[in-house]
C-alpha cells in the first residue's frame, strides 16, 4: 500500500506530488530543476523535473519506466520559486535543503528538511 504524502512542492505554474517515501533536492547546477528519488518496493526510482514556462520537461533514469512512478504533476500557482505546501501552511523551500517524507503522524511534522 502506498505511503500517504503530507507535503507537495508548488511553483512555476506546477504542483508536484511525489510518491512516498521520497527525497527531493534542487538539481545541482540546473537552476530551478528538482531531482526526486522514490524508494519503491522494486528499488530506487529517479526523475528530474525542469520547469519550462508554465510547463515542464522531465528526465528519468534507466531503472524508472515512467515519470509517474516517481511523481504526479498538476497545475499549480505561478510563483517564481518552489514552495513546500501542506494542508495547513506553505513555506519557501530553501536551497541547499533536501525535502524528505517521514512517518507522520508518528513523527512530529509532515516532512523533514535535511540541511547543510
Short mmCIF file of C-alpha atoms in Angstrom, two decimals:
data_model
loop_
_atom_site.label_atom_id
_atom_site.label_comp_id
_atom_site.label_asym_id
_atom_site.label_seq_id
_atom_site.Cartn_x
_atom_site.Cartn_y
_atom_site.Cartn_z
CA UNK A 1 0.00 0.00 0.00
CA UNK A 2 1.46 3.43 -0.91
CA UNK A 3 2.52 5.76 1.86
CA UNK A 4 0.41 8.92 2.21
CA UNK A 5 2.08 12.19 1.16
CA UNK A 6 1.61 15.15 3.51
CA UNK A 7 3.70 17.70 1.59
CA UNK A 8 3.99 18.76 -2.03
CA UNK A 9 6.04 21.33 -3.95
CA UNK A 10 4.41 24.18 -5.84
CA UNK A 11 5.78 26.88 -8.08
CA UNK A 12 6.39 27.88 -11.69
CA UNK A 13 2.76 27.01 -12.54
CA UNK A 14 3.18 23.45 -11.24
CA UNK A 15 2.18 21.33 -8.26
CA UNK A 16 4.48 18.34 -7.75
CA UNK A 17 3.12 15.44 -5.69
CA UNK A 18 5.90 12.91 -5.03
CA UNK A 19 5.37 9.21 -4.42
CA UNK A 20 6.39 8.40 -0.84
CA UNK A 21 8.85 7.59 0.52
CA UNK A 22 10.74 10.38 -1.26
CA UNK A 23 13.74 12.72 -1.20
CA UNK A 24 13.69 15.94 -3.25
CA UNK A 25 16.57 18.33 -3.83
CA UNK A 26 17.44 21.11 -6.22
CA UNK A 27 19.26 19.58 -9.19
CA UNK A 28 22.95 20.52 -8.99
CA UNK A 29 23.78 23.27 -11.48
CA UNK A 30 20.37 23.20 -13.18
CA UNK A 31 18.60 26.36 -11.98
CA UNK A 32 15.15 25.56 -10.62
CA UNK A 33 15.11 21.91 -11.72
CA UNK A 34 14.44 19.36 -8.98
CA UNK A 35 15.67 15.80 -8.50
CA UNK A 36 13.15 13.41 -6.96
CA UNK A 37 14.02 9.97 -5.61
CA UNK A 38 11.35 7.44 -4.68
CA UNK A 39 12.14 4.24 -2.80
CA UNK A 40 9.65 1.84 -4.39
CA UNK A 41 9.25 -1.84 -3.43
CA UNK A 42 11.15 -2.62 -6.67
CA UNK A 43 14.07 -0.33 -5.77
CA UNK A 44 15.01 3.32 -6.08
CA UNK A 45 13.39 5.35 -8.88
CA UNK A 46 14.57 8.77 -10.07
CA UNK A 47 13.19 11.71 -12.03
CA UNK A 48 14.36 15.25 -12.76
CA UNK A 49 11.64 17.85 -13.29
CA UNK A 50 12.61 21.05 -15.10
CA UNK A 51 10.12 23.95 -15.02
CA UNK A 52 9.62 25.39 -18.50
CA UNK A 53 7.39 28.48 -18.96
CA UNK A 54 4.40 27.09 -17.04
CA UNK A 55 5.01 23.56 -18.28
CA UNK A 56 7.86 21.19 -17.63
CA UNK A 57 10.45 18.85 -19.10
CA UNK A 58 11.49 15.68 -17.36
CA UNK A 59 14.22 13.07 -17.34
CA UNK A 60 14.16 9.63 -15.76
CA UNK A 61 16.94 7.12 -15.11
CA UNK A 62 17.33 3.66 -16.65
CA UNK A 63 15.53 1.98 -13.70
CA UNK A 64 12.43 4.18 -13.94
CA UNK A 65 9.77 3.32 -16.53
CA UNK A 66 7.68 6.47 -16.19
CA UNK A 67 7.74 9.88 -14.53
CA UNK A 68 4.56 8.86 -12.73
CA UNK A 69 6.42 6.10 -10.86
CA UNK A 70 8.12 8.96 -9.01
CA UNK A 71 5.71 11.91 -9.01
CA UNK A 72 2.49 13.42 -10.32
CA UNK A 73 2.33 16.91 -11.81
CA UNK A 74 -0.72 19.16 -11.72
CA UNK A 75 -1.39 22.82 -12.48
CA UNK A 76 -0.17 24.96 -9.58
CA UNK A 77 0.48 28.57 -8.57
CA UNK A 78 2.53 30.71 -10.92
CA UNK A 79 5.28 31.75 -8.50
CA UNK A 80 8.96 32.21 -9.31
CA UNK A 81 10.15 29.89 -6.54
CA UNK A 82 9.44 26.44 -5.16
CA UNK A 83 7.29 26.31 -2.03
CA UNK A 84 6.50 23.41 0.28
CA UNK A 85 2.75 23.06 0.85
CA UNK A 86 0.84 21.08 3.45
CA UNK A 87 -2.86 21.22 4.26
CA UNK A 88 -2.26 23.95 6.86
CA UNK A 89 0.74 26.01 5.70
CA UNK A 90 3.10 26.89 2.88
CA UNK A 91 6.74 27.90 3.18
CA UNK A 92 9.55 28.80 0.77
CA UNK A 93 11.84 25.82 0.12
CA UNK A 94 15.40 26.94 0.90
CA UNK A 95 18.19 25.95 -1.48
CA UNK A 96 20.64 23.51 0.00
CA UNK A 97 17.97 21.62 1.93
CA UNK A 98 16.57 18.21 1.00
CA UNK A 99 12.83 17.69 1.43
CA UNK A 100 12.10 14.17 2.73
CA UNK A 101 8.96 12.26 3.55
CA UNK A 102 8.74 10.80 7.03
CA UNK A 103 6.34 8.70 9.11
CA UNK A 104 3.89 11.49 10.00
CA UNK A 105 1.71 11.41 12.10
CA UNK A 106 4.11 9.30 14.20
CA UNK A 107 6.83 11.91 13.51
CA UNK A 108 6.30 15.45 14.85
CA UNK A 109 5.88 17.16 11.45
CA UNK A 110 4.54 16.37 7.96
CA UNK A 111 8.02 16.28 6.35
CA UNK A 112 11.72 16.57 7.17
CA UNK A 113 14.14 19.20 5.88
CA UNK A 114 17.71 17.95 5.90
CA UNK A 115 20.19 20.80 5.67
CA UNK A 116 23.80 21.51 5.05
#
